[in-house]
PDB file of C-alpha atoms in Angstrom:
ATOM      1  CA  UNK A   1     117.155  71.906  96.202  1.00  0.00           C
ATOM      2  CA  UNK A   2     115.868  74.715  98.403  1.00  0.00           C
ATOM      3  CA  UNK A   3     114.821  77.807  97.492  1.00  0.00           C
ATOM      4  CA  UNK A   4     116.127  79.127 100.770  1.00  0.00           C
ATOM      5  CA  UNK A   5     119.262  81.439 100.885  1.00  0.00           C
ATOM      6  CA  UNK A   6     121.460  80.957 103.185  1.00  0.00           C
ATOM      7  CA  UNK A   7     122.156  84.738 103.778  1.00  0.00           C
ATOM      8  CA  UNK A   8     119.664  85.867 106.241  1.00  0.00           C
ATOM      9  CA  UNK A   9     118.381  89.227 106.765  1.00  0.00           C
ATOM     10  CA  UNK A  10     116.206  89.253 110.699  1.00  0.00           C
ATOM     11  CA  UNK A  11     113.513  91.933 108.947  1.00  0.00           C
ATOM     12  CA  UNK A  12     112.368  88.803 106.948  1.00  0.00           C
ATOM     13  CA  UNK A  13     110.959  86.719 110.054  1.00  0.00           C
ATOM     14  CA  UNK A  14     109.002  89.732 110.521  1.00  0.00           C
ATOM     15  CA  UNK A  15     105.093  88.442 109.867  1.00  0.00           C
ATOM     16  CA  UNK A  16     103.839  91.571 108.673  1.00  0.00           C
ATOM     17  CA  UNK A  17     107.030  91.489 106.801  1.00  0.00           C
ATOM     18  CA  UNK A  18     105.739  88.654 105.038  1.00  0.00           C
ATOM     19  CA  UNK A  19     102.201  89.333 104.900  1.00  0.00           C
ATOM     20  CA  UNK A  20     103.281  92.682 102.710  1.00  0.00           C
ATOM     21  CA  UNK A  21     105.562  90.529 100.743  1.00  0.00           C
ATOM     22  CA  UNK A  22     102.598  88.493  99.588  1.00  0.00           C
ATOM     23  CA  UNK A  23     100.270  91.605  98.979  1.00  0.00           C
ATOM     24  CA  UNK A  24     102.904  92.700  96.821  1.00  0.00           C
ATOM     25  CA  UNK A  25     102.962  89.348  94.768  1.00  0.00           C
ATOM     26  CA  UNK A  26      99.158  88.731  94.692  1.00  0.00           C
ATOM     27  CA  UNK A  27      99.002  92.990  93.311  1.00  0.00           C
ATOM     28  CA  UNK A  28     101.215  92.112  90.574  1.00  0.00           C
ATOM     29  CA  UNK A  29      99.312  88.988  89.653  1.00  0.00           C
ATOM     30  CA  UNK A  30      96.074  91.329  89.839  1.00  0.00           C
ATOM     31  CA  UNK A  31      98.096  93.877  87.232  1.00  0.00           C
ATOM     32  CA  UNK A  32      99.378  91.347  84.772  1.00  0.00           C
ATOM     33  CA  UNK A  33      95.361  91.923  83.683  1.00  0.00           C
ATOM     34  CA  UNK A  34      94.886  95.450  83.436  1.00  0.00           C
ATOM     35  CA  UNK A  35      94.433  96.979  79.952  1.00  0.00           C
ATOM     36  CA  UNK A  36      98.099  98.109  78.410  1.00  0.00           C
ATOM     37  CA  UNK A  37      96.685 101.527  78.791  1.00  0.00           C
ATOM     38  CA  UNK A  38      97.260 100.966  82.291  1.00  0.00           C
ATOM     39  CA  UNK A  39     100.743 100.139  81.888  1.00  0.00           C
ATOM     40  CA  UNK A  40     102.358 103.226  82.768  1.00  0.00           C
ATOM     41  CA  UNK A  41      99.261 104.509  85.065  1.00  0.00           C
ATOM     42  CA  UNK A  42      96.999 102.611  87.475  1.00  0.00           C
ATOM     43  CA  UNK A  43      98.991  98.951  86.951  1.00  0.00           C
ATOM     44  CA  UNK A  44     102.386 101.233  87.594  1.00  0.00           C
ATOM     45  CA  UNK A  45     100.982 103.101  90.960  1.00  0.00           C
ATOM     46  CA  UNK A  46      99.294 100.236  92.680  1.00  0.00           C
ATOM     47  CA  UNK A  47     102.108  97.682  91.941  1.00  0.00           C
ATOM     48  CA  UNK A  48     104.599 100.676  93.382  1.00  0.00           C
ATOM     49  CA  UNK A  49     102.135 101.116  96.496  1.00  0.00           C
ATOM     50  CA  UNK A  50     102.060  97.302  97.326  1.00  0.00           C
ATOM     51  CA  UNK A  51     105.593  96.957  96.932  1.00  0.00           C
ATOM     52  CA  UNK A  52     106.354  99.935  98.824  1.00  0.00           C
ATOM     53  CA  UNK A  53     104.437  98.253 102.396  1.00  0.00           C
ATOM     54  CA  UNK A  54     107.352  95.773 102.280  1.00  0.00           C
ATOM     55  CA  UNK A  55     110.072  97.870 101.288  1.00  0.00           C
ATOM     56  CA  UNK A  56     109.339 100.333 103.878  1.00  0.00           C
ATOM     57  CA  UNK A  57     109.371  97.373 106.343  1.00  0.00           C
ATOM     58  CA  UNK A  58     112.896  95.884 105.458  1.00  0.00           C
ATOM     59  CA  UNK A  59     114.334  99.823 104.732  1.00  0.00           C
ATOM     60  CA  UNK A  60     113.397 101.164 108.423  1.00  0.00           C
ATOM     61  CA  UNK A  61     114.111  98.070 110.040  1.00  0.00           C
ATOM     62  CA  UNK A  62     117.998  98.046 111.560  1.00  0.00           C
ATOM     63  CA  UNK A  63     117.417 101.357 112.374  1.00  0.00           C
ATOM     64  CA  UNK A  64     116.800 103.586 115.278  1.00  0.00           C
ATOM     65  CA  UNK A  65     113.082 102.766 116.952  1.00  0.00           C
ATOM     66  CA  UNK A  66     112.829 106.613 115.427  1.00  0.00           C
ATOM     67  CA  UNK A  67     113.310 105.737 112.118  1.00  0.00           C
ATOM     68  CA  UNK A  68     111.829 102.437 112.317  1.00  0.00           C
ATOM     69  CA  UNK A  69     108.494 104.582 112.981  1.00  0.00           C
ATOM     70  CA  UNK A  70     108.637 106.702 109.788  1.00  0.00           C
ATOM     71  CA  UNK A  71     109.514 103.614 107.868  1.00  0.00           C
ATOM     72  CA  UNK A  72     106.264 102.288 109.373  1.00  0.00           C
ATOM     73  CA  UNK A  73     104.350 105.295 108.592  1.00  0.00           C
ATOM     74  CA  UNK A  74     105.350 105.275 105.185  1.00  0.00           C
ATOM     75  CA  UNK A  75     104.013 101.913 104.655  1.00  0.00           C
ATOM     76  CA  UNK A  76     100.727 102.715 105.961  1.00  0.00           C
ATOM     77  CA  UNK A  77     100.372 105.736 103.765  1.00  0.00           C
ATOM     78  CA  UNK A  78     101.446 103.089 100.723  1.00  0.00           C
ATOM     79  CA  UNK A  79      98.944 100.552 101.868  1.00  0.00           C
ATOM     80  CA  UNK A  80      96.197 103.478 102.222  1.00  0.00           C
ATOM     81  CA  UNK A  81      97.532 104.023  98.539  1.00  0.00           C
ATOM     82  CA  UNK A  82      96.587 100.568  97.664  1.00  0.00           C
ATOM     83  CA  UNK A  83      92.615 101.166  98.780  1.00  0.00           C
ATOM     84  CA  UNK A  84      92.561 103.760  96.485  1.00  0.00           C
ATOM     85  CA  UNK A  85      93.999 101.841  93.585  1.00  0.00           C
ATOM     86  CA  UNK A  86      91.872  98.732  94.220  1.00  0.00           C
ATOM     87  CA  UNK A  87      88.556 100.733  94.240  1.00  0.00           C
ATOM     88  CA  UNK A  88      89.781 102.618  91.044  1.00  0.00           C
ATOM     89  CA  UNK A  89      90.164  98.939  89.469  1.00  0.00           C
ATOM     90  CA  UNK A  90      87.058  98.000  90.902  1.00  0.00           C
ATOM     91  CA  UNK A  91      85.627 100.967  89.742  1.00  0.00           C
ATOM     92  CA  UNK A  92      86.595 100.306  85.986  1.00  0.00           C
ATOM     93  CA  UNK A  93      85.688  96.905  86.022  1.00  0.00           C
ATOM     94  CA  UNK A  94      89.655  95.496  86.055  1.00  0.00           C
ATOM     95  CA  UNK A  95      89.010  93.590  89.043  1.00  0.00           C
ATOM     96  CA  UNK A  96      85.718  92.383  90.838  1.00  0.00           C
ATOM     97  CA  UNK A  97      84.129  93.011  93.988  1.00  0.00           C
ATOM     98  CA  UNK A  98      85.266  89.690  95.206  1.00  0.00           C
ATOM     99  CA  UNK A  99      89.252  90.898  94.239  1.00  0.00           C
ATOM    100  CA  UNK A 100      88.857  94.241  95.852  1.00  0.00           C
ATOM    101  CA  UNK A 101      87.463  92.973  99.289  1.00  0.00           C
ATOM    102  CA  UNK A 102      89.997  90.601  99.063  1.00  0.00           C
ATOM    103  CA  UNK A 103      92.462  93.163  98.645  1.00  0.00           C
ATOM    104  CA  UNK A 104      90.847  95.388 101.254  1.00  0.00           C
ATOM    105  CA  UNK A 105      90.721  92.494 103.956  1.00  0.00           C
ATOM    106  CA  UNK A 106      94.788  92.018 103.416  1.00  0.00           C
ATOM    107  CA  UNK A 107      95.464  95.475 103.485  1.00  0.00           C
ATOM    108  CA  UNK A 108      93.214  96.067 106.315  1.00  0.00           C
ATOM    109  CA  UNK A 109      95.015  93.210 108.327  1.00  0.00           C
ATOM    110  CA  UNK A 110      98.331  94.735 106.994  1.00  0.00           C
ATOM    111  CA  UNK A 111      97.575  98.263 108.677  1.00  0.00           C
ATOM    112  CA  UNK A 112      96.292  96.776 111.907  1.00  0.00           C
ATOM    113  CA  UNK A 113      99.727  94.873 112.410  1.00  0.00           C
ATOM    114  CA  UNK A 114     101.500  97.777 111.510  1.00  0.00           C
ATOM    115  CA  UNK A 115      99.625 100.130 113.668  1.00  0.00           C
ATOM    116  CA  UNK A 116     100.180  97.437 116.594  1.00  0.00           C
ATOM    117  CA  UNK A 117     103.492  97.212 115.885  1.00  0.00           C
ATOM    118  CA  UNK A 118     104.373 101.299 115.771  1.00  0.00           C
ATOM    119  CA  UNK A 119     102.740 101.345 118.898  1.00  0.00           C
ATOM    120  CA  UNK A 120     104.482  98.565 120.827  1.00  0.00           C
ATOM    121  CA  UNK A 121     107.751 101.130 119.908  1.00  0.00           C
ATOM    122  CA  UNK A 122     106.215 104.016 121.312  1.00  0.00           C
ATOM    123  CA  UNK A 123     105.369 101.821 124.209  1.00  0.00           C
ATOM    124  CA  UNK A 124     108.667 100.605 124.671  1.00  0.00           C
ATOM    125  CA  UNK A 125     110.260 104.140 124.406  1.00  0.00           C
ATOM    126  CA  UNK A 126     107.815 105.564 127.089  1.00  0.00           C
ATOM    127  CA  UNK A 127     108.783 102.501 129.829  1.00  0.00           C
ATOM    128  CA  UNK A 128     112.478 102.619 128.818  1.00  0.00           C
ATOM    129  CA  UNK A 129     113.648 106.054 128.006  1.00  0.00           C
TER     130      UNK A 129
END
C-alpha cells in the first residue's frame, strides 16, 4: 500500500517545499523533549515557527508572483524565528550544540533557497513585465 495520495497539490514538488516540511517534523521530534513547562512556551513557538516555513510555502504558492513574495518573506522571518528558538534551547540545555548546528545548517540552507527563489521572481518580473 502506498502512502501516496493520489490528489496532488504542484506546491509539494517544490524542494524547499520539502526541505521545510522535514524541518518541521525533525522540530517537533526535538520538542517532544522539552520540559512540560515548555509546553505552552518555547516547545509551542518554535514548533509554530518551523511549521510556519512550509505553510507559508504551500499558502503563497497559486498566487500572484506578488503574493507569492510575501508568502516567501513570511517564511524567512519564521525560519529567522527558528534561530532564535534553537539557541534559546541550546541555551537551557534542551538540546545540544550538535542539535542546534544541526538545526542552524537546515535552516540556513532553507533561507538560501528561499532567498534564491524570491529572487528568480523578481528576476522574472523585471525581464517580463
Amino acid at each position: 500500500m502506498s502512502d501516496k495520495s493520489k490528489y496532488h497539490f504542484k506546491f509539494e514538488d517544490l524542494k524547499i517545499y520539502q526541505k521545510a516540511m522535514d524541518f518541521g517534523e525533525s522540530v517537533d521530534r526535538q520538542v517532544r523533549q522539552f520540559p512540560n513547562h515548555e509546553l505552552y512556551a518555547l516547545s509551542s513557538q518554535f514548533r509554530r515557527a518551523a511549521d510556519s516555513v512550509a505553510l507559508n510555502i504551500a499558502e503563497g504558492y497559486p498566487g500572484s508572483d506578488a503574493q507569492f513574495i510575501k508568502h516567501i518573506n513570511h517564511a524567512i522571518h519564521s525560519a529567522n524565528e527558528c534561530v532564535s528558538c534553537s539557541t534559546k534551547a541550546r541555551r537551557r540545555n534542551y538540546i545540544d550544540f550538535q542539535q542546534d548546528e544541526q538545526n542552524r545548517e537546515q535552516l540556513s540552507e532553507l533561507t538560501k533557497m528561499m532567498s534564491s527563489l524570491r529572487r528568480t521572481i523578481i528576476e522574472r518580473n523585471k525581464t517580463n513585465p
